[in-house]
Every structure is written in C-alpha cells, then in structure tokens.
Coordinates of C-alpha atoms in Angstrom, one line a residue:
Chain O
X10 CA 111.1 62.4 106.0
X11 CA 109.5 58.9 106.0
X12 CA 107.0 60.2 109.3
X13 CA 106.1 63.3 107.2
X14 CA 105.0 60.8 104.5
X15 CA 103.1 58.9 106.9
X16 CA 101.1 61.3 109.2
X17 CA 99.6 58.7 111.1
X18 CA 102.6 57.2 112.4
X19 CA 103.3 61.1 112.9
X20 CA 101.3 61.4 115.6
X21 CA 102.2 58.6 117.9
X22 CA 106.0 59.7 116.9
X23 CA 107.9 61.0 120.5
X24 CA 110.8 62.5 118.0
X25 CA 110.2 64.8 114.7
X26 CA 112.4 67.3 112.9
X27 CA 113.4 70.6 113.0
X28 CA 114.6 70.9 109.5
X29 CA 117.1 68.3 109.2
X30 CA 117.2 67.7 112.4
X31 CA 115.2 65.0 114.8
X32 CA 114.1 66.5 118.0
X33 CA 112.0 65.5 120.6
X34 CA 108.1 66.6 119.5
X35 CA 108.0 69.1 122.7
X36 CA 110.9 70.5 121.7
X37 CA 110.2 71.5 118.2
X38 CA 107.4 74.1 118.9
X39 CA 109.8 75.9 121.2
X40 CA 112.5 75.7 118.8
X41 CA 110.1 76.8 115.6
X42 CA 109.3 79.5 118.1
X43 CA 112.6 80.5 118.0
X44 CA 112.9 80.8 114.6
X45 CA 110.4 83.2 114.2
X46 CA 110.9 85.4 117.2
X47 CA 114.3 86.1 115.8
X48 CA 113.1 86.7 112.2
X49 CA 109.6 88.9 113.2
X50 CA 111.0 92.2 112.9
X51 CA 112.2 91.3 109.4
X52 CA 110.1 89.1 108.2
X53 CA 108.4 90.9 105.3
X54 CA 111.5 92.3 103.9
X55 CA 113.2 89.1 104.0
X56 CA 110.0 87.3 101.8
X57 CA 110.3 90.1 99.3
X58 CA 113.7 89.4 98.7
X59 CA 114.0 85.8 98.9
X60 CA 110.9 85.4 96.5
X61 CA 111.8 88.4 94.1
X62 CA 108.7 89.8 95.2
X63 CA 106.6 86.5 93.6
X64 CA 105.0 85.9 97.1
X65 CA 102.4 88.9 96.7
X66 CA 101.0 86.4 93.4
X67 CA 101.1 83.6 95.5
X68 CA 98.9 85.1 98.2
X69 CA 96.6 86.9 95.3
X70 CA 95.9 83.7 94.1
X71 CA 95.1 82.0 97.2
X72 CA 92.6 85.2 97.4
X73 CA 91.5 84.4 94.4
X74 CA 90.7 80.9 94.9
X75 CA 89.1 81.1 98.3
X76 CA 86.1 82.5 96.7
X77 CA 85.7 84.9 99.6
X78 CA 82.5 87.5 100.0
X79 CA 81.1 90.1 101.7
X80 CA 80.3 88.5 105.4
X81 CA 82.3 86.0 105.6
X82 CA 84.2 84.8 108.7
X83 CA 87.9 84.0 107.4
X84 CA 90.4 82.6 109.6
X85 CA 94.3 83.4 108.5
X86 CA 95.9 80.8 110.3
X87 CA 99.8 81.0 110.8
X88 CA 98.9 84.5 109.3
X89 CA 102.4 86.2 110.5
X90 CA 102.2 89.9 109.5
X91 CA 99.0 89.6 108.3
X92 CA 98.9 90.2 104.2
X93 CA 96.2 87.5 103.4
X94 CA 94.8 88.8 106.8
X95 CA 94.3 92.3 105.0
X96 CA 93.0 91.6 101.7
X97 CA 90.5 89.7 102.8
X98 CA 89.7 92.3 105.5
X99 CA 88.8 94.3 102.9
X100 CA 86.9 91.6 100.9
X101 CA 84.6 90.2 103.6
X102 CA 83.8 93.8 104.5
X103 CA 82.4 95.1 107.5
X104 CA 79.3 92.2 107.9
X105 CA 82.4 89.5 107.5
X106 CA 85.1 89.1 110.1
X107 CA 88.8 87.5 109.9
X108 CA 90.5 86.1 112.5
X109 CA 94.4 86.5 112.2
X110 CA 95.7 83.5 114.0
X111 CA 99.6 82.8 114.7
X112 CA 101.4 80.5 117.4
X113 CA 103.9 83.3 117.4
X114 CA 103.4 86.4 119.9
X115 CA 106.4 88.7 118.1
X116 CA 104.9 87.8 114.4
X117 CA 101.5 88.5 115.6
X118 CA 102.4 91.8 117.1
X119 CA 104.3 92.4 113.8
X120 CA 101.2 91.6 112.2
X121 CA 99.2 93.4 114.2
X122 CA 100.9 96.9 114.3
X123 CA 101.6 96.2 110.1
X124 CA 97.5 96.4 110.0
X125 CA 96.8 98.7 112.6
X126 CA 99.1 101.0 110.6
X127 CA 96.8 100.7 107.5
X128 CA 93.9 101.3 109.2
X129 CA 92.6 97.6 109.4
X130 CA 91.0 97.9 112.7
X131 CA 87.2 97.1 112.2
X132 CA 86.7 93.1 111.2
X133 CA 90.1 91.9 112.4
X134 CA 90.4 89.6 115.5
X135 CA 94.1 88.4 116.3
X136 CA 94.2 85.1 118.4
X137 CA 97.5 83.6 119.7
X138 CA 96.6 80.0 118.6
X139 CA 98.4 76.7 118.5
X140 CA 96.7 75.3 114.8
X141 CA 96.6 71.6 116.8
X142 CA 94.4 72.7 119.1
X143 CA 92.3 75.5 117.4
X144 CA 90.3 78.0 120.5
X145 CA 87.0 78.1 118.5
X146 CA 83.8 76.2 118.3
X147 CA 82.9 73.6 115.9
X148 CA 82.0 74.7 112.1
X149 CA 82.6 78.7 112.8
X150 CA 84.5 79.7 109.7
X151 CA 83.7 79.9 106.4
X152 CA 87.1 79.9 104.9
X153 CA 90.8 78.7 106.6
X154 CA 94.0 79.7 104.7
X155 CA 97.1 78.6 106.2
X156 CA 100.1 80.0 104.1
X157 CA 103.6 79.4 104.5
X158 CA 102.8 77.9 108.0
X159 CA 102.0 74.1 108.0
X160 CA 105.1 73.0 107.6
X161 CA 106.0 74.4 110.8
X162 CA 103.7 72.4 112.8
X163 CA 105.1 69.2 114.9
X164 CA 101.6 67.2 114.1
X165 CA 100.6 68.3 110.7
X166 CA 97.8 65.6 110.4
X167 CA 96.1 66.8 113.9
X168 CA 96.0 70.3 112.9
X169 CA 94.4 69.5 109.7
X170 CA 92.0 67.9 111.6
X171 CA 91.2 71.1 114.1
X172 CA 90.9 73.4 111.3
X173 CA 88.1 70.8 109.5
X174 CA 86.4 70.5 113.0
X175 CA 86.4 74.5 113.0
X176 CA 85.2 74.9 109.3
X177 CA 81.3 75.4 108.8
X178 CA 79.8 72.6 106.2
X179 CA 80.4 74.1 102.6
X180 CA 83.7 76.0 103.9
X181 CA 87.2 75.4 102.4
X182 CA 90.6 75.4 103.4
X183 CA 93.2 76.7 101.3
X184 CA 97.1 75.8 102.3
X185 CA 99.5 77.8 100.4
X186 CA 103.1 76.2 101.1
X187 CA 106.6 75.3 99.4
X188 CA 106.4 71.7 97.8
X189 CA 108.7 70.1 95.3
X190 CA 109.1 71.6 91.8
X191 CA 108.0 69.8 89.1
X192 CA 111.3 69.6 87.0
X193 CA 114.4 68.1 87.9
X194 CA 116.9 71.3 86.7
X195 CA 114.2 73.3 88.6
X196 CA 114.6 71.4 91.9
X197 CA 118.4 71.7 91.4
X198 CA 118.9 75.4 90.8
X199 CA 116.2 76.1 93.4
X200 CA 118.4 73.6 95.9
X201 CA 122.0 75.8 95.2
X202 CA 119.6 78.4 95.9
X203 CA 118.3 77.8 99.4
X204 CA 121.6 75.9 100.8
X205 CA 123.7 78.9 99.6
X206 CA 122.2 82.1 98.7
X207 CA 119.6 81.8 101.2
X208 CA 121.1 81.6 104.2
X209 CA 123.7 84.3 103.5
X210 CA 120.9 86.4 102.9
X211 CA 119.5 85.9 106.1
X212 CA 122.7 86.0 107.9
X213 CA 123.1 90.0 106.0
X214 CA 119.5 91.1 106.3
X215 CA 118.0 89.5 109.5
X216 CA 121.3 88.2 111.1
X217 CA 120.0 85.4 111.4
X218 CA 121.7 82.8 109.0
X219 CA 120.7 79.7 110.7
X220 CA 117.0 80.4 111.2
X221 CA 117.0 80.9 107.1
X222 CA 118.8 77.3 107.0
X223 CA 116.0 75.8 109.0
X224 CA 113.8 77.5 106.6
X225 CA 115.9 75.7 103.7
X226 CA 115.8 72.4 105.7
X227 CA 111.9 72.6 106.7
X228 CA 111.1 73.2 103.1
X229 CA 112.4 69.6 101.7
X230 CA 111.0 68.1 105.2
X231 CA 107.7 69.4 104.3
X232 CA 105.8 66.7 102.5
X233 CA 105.0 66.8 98.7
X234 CA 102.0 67.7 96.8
X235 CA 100.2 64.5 96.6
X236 CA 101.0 63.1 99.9
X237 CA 99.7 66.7 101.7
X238 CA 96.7 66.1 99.8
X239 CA 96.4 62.5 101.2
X240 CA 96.2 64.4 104.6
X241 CA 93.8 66.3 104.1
X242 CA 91.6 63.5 102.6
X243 CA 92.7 61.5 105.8
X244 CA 91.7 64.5 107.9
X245 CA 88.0 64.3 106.4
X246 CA 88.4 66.8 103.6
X247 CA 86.5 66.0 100.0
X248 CA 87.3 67.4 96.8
X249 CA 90.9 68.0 97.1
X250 CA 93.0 69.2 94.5
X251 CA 96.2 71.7 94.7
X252 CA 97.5 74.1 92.0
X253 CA 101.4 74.4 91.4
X254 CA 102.8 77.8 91.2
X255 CA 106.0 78.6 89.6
X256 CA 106.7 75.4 88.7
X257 CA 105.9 73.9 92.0
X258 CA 108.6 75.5 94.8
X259 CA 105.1 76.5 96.2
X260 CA 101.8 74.7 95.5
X261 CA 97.7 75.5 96.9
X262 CA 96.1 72.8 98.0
X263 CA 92.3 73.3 97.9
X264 CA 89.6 71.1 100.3
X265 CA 86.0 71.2 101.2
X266 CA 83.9 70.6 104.7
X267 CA 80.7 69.3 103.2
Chain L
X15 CA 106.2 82.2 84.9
X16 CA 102.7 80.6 84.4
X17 CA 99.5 82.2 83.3
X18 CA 98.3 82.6 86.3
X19 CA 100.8 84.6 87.7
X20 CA 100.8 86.5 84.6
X21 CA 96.7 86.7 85.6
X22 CA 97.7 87.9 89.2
X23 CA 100.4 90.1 87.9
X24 CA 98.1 91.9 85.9
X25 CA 95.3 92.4 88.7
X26 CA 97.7 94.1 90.9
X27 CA 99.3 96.4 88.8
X28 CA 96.1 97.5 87.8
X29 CA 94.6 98.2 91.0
X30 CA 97.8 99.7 92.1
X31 CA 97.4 102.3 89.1
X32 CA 93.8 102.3 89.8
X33 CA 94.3 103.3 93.7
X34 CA 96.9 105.8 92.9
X35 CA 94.8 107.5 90.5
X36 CA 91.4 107.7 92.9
X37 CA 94.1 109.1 95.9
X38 CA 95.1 111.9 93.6
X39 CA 91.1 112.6 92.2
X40 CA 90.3 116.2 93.9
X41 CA 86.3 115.0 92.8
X42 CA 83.7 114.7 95.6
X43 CA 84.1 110.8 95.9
X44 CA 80.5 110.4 96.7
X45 CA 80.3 107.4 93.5
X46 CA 82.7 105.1 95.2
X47 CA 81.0 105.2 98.4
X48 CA 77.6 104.4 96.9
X49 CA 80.0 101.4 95.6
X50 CA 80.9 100.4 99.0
X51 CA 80.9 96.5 98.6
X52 CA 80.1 96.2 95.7
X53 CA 81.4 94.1 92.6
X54 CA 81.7 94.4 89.3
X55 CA 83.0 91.4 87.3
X56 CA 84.4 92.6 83.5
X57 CA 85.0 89.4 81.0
X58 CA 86.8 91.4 78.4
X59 CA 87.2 89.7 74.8
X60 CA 90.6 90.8 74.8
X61 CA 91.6 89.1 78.1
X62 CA 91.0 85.2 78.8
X63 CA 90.4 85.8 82.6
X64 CA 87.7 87.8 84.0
X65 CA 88.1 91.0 86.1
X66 CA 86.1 91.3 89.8
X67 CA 86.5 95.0 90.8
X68 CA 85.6 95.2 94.5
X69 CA 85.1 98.6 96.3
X70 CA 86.2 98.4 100.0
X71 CA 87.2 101.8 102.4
X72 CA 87.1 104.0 98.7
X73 CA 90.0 101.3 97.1
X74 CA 89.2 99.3 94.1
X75 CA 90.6 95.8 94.8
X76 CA 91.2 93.7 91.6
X77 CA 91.0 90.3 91.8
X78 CA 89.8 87.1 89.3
X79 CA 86.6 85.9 92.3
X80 CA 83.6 85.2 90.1
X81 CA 81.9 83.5 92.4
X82 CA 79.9 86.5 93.5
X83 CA 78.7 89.9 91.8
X84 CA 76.4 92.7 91.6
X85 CA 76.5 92.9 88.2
X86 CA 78.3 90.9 85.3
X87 CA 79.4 92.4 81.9
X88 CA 80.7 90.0 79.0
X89 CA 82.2 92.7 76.5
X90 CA 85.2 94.3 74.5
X91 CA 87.2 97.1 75.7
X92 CA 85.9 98.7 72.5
X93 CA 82.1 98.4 73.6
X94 CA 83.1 98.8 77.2
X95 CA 83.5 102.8 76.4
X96 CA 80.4 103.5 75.0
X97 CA 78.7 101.9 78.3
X98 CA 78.0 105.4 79.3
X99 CA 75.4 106.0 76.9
X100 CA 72.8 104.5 78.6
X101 CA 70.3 104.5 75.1
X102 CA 72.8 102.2 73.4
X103 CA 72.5 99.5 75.9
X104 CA 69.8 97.5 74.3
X105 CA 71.4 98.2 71.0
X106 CA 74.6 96.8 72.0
X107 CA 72.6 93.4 73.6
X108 CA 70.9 92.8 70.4
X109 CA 74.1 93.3 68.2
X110 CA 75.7 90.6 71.0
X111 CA 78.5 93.5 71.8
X112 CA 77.2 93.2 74.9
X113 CA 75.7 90.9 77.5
X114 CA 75.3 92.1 81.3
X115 CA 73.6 90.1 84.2
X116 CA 72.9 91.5 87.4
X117 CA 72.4 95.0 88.7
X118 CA 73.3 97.2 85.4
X119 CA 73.3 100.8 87.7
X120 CA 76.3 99.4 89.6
X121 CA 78.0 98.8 86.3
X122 CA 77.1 102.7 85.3
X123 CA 78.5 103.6 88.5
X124 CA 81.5 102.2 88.1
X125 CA 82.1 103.9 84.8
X126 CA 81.0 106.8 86.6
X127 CA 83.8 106.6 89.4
X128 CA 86.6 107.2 86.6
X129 CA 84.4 109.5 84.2
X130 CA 84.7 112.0 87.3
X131 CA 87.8 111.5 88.3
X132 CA 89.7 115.4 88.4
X133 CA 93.5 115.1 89.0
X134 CA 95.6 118.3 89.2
X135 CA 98.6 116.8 87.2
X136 CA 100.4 119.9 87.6
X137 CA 100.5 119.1 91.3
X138 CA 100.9 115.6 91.6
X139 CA 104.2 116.1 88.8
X140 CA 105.2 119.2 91.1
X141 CA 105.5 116.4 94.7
X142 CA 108.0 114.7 92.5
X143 CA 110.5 117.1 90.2
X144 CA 109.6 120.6 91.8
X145 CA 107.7 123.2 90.5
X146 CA 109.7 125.2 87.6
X147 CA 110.5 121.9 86.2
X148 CA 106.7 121.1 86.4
X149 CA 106.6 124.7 85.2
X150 CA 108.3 124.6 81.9
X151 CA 106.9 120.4 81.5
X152 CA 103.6 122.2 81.5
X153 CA 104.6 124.6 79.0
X154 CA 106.3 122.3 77.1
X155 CA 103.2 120.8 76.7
X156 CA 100.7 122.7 75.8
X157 CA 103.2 124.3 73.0
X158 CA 103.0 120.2 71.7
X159 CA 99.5 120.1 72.1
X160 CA 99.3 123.4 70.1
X161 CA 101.6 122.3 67.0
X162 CA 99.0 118.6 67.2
X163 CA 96.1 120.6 67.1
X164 CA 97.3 122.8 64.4
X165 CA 98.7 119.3 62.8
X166 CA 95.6 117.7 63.4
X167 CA 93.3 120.9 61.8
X168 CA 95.8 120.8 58.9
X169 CA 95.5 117.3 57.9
X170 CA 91.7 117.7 58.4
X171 CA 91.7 120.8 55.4
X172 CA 94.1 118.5 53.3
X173 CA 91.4 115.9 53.5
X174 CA 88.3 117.9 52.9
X175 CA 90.3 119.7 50.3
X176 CA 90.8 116.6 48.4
X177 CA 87.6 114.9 48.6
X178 CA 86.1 118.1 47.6
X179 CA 88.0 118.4 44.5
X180 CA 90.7 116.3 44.0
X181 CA 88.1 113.3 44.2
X182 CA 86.1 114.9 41.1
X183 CA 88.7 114.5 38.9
X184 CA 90.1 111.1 39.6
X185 CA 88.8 108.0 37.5
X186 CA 86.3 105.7 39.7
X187 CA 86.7 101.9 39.7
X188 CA 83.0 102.1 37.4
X189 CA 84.7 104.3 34.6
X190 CA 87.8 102.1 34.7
X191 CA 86.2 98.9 33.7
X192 CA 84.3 100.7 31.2
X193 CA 87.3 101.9 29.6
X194 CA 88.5 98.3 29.7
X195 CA 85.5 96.9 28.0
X196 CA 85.5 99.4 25.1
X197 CA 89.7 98.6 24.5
X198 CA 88.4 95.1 24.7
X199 CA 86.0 96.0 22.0
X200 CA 88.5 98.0 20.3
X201 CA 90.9 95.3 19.9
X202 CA 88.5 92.8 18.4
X203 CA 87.3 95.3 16.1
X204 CA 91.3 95.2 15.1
X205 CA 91.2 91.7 14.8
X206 CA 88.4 91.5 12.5
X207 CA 89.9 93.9 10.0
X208 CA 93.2 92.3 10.1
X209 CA 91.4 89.0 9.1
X210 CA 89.6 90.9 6.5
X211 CA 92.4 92.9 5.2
X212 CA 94.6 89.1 5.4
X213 CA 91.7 87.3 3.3
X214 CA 91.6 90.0 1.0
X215 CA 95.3 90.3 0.5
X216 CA 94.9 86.5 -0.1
X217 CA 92.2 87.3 -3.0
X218 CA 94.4 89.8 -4.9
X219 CA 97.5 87.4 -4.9
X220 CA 95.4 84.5 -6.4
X221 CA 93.7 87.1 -8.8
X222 CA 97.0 88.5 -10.2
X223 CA 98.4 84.7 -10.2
X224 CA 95.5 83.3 -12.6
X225 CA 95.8 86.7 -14.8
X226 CA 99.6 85.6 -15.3
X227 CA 98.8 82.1 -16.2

C-alpha cells in the first residue's frame, strides 16, 4: 500500500500487488489479465448487480463532466464492454471519433460485439493498448476517460503520464474509479460487503469467486482520492480536482493538458 | 444518494421514456433528423440543473453538458408549453418568462418533434396483454372519458347557471359594508336617544322632587 502512495518509488519497484498480494511487476499484467479473461463474458451483469445498477450514474456523470461535443476525438481507455465508449459515440457524432482502448483482447471483443450489436459502427476504433505505453501520437485526443481501470495498472504514475503525452493542449482526463468512502460506518458496511457478499456473488454468477476477491483486494490497494490527485499533478496535469459519488466507494478525478 | 445522482437519475429515466416514446411514433420522423446533432439546453425554474437534449441516430440523449448548444432557453415548464406560439415569444422575453440564446428554430423544432409524435396506443398495449384485453381496456376507456366529458359539460352548466343567476341575487362585498355603515349609524342614533331619554328621565325626577318639597 505504501508504493501506491508513493508512485515514484512505484516505478523503480521490481515487486507490486495483485490485490493483497506482492508479485513480481511482470507478473501482475499477466495475472490482471487473467482476471478479466475469466470475468469478460460476464462482466456487465456482474457490474449491475454488484453496484445495484448505480454504475450507469457513475458513467452519466463522467459523461457529463467531460464536456464532450460534436467532433471530438475521445479515447475510452480500459473501456471493457464499451458503455462510456457508446454514449459518447453518440455525442461526438459522426465528425468526432472514440477510440475504445482495453489491454484485455476477451473484454474488448465483449466490447466490441456489445456495440456492434447496437449499431455503433461508424466513429468507433478499438485498439488493444497497454495504457503505459499508449500507440498514438503526441496531443491526439481531446478527451481520455479511464473508468474502473487504473487501478489495474502495475505502473499507475507512467500511464498517467502516456495518456497526458497523448492529450491535445486544452484536453482533459477524467478517471472514474473506487476510492475510500468518506465515513467510517460507510467504509465498514461497504468492507463486510466486498470481503463476503461479493465474492460469493462472483463465485454464483461468473464462477469465478477469487477473481471478485482480487477485485475486493485491488479496490483498498488502489490509492485514495487526494493522493491519485497528487499523481496526476506529478504526471503534469493542472487543475485537478475529483468529485465523490455515493459517498466516496467511487470518486472522478478531473485534470487538464494546457 | 447525492444530488447528483438524483441529477443523473433523472436524465436517464427521462430519455429512456423519451426514446421509447419516439420508437413507438408512427409520424414521418423527418423533425428529428433535421435535429441530427443538435442541442438544446432547457434551465427549467422548477429544476436546479439544466437539461442538454442531444439528437444522435433519431435518440434524444439527456445529459447535464452545458458547455455547448445550439440554442439555450431559461424558462418554467409553465412558459415552456406555450413555446409553440411563435407570436408570444417576444411577449414572454419582455415579461422575463422567458430568455433564449442561440438558434431559437432549433428550440421550435424540438417542441415540434413531440407535438407530432402519433402513437397507436391500442397497439403498443396489444404487444404486451393481447388484444381483447386491449379490446375491452379501450372500451373501458372511452366509456370513462364519456361519463368525464358529460361530468365535465355538467359542471360547466352548473357554473354558468349560477353566475348567470344565482350571482344576481347574492349580496356583493360593496353592499355589505354599506349595510354595516348604516347599522353603525343606526346604533349611534340609539345611543343618542338613550342619552336623551336618560337626561330627560333625570329632569322629571328632580322636577317632581322640588314639587314635593
């Protein structure tokens, strides 16, 4: 937890964790990879239930507060089955264009197919993309959202900096993630909840408990709101702030590329 | 849960109701494509957040981006009906009902997308419960709409009725505080002749007294 809070030591780190874990760093990505092959298939039904449904607002409002217009060029980073990826397909119309961008081949075929399906087809490029080393050139998107993915990346402060290198001047990066809640009877009722209920549930719906307990794990590994918003001042980002939303189990953070 | 999921709760139920109903409209959809891209951002008195209706593939998206619009309308869902009428526009500027920045044709053409919308109700009810249910629902309904017309009509002849006649015969607020004043008059007119009638009775008592002495 103490190299999560210090992302500089992060980076020079040979071991880091895999939920509660500590892993050698090359192992992790194959690990995380793991995760989510096994959970593709199910990954949207899983997110409904474990969230009651409350991760649809969380993704309107990180609509919302990217500011997004027609002809824009979006990238949905870690964008798994692709729901910010279609709203703002739909937003930046058919001048803009969104990149869907995941490390993950099966959740970017789940994404992809999802889309297809609803006839998203005209703006939308999908990119197999490790977020450390982003494939695109200097200052090409207007507007990066990374939801639900950072905390799944081994070098958090180096892929900060890729997605500020690949934001145009004036662009903004949004990351939507879990944080810590606010209040202490909160953080307790929400903790029974992901140690216990969680993992049973994805044991029943995915069969897959221990991927949901890595979930659990990687949530509390993740760092909290004001030291992700260090990062992302480190990584060369101005005007960062972050919202908390329901209470703070998830929180936005918000920063500019001027 | 915060306001602003409240905020986000409300924008996507109402562009779920919003897309269901322009799936089911049997009108030519000709106005939402003239709308394609366009955005219409409603402040509404009665809401503290504003509205941005996007039009994208003929679906309305609802979200709270302000940051960019055709057109922008500051109003109350009460003024936001009688948008329509294109001749009461300036009125309702000058009365400050209304204040719209921005492209005020994509605003009518918004209102114009619902004002046309033609749903066969009939058919959309039929999908769900079958159609002698929808049937006798259908019947059942314009046999309630006859008894609240007739309801309606009566209530209406009850009304006229009594402000053509009834209303004659009933005492205004004027006549009322006329009648007060003259019982205020009347009483002090009382008063006086009690004092009189008192000082008199006072000047027979001392008359008959000195004719006894």
């Amino acid at each position: 937890m103490s190299e999560e809070k210090q992302p500089v030591n992060e980076q020079n780190a040979s071991s880091t964790h895999f939920g509660y874990q500590t892993v050698d760093t090359a192992v992790k990505e194959s690990k995380v990879a793991g995760v989510f092959h096994s959970v593709a298939q199910q990954y949207d039904v899983m997110n409904d239930l474990m969230s009651f449904g409350i991760h649809r607002l969380w993704k309107r409002f990180t609509i919302d507060a990217s500011g997004v217009r027609p002809g824009n060029n979006v990238l949905d980073l870690a964008g798994g089955t692709g729901d910010l990826t279609a709203k703002f397909s739909k937003l930046v119309g058919r001048e803009g264009r969104v990149v869907l961008a995941d490390i993950n081949s099966s959740m970017l075929n789940v994404g992809r197919d999802k889309l297809r399906d609803k006839g998203l087809v005209q703006n939308i490029d999908y990119v197999q993309a490790n977020a450390e080393y982003l494939p695109f050139e200097d200052n090409t998107f207007d507007i990066i959202t990374i939801a639900f993915g950072l905390r799944n990346v081994t070098h958090k402060d180096r892929a900060l900096r890729s997605m500020y290198r690949v934001l145009k001047p004036g662009g903004r990066l949004l990351v939507l993630e879990f944080s810590k809640p606010e209040h202490e009877i909160i953080n307790k009722a929400y903790d029974f909840y992901s140690f216990n209920l969680l993992p049973k549930m994805g044991e029943l719906v995915a069969k897959d408990g221990d991927s949901y307990q890595y979930l659990a794990e990687s949530i509390r590994m993740h760092p909290d709101q004001e030291t992700l918003k260090q990062m992302m001042d480190d990584a060369g980002f101005e005007q960062t702030s972050y919202k908390n939303l329901t209470d703070g189990i998830v929180a936005l953070h918000k920063g500019f590329k001027f | 849960m915060s306001t602003i999921m409240h905020h986000q709760m409300l924008c996507g139920f109402i562009e779920k109701v919003v897309n269901a109903l322009l799936s089911m409209n049997l009108s030519s959809s000709a106005s939402l494509v003239a709308l394609e891209q366009k955005t219409l951002v409603v402040s509404l008195a009665e809401l503290n957040f504003p509205l941005s209706l996007t039009v994208s593939d003929k679906q309305l998206l609802v979200t709270c981006i302000t940051e960019r619009s055709d057109c922008q309308i500051d109003t109350s869902l009460a003024t936001l009906k009688t948008l329509k009428e294109e001749q009461q526009l300036t009125e309702l500027i000058k009365q400050d009902k209304l204040n719209i920045v921005g492209d005020v044709k994509v605003a009518q053409q918004f209102a114009d997308v619902f004002q046309q919308l033609d749903i066969d109700w009939q058919s959309e009810i039929a999908s769900y419960i079958g159609d002698v249910p929808t049937y006798k629902l259908g019947r059942f309904h314009q046999w309630l709409l006859a008894k609240v017309t007739f309801a309606k009509q009566q209530v209406s002849a009850d009304a006229s009725e009594w402000l053509l006649h009834e209303k004659r015969v009933l005492v205004s607020n004027g006549e009322l505080q006329q009648l007060y004043g003259q019982i205020q008059q009347a009483q002090q007119a009382i008063q006086q002749i009690e004092q009189r009638i008192s000082q008199l009775d006072d000047a027979i008592n001392a008359s008959h007294q000195e004719s006894l002495s």
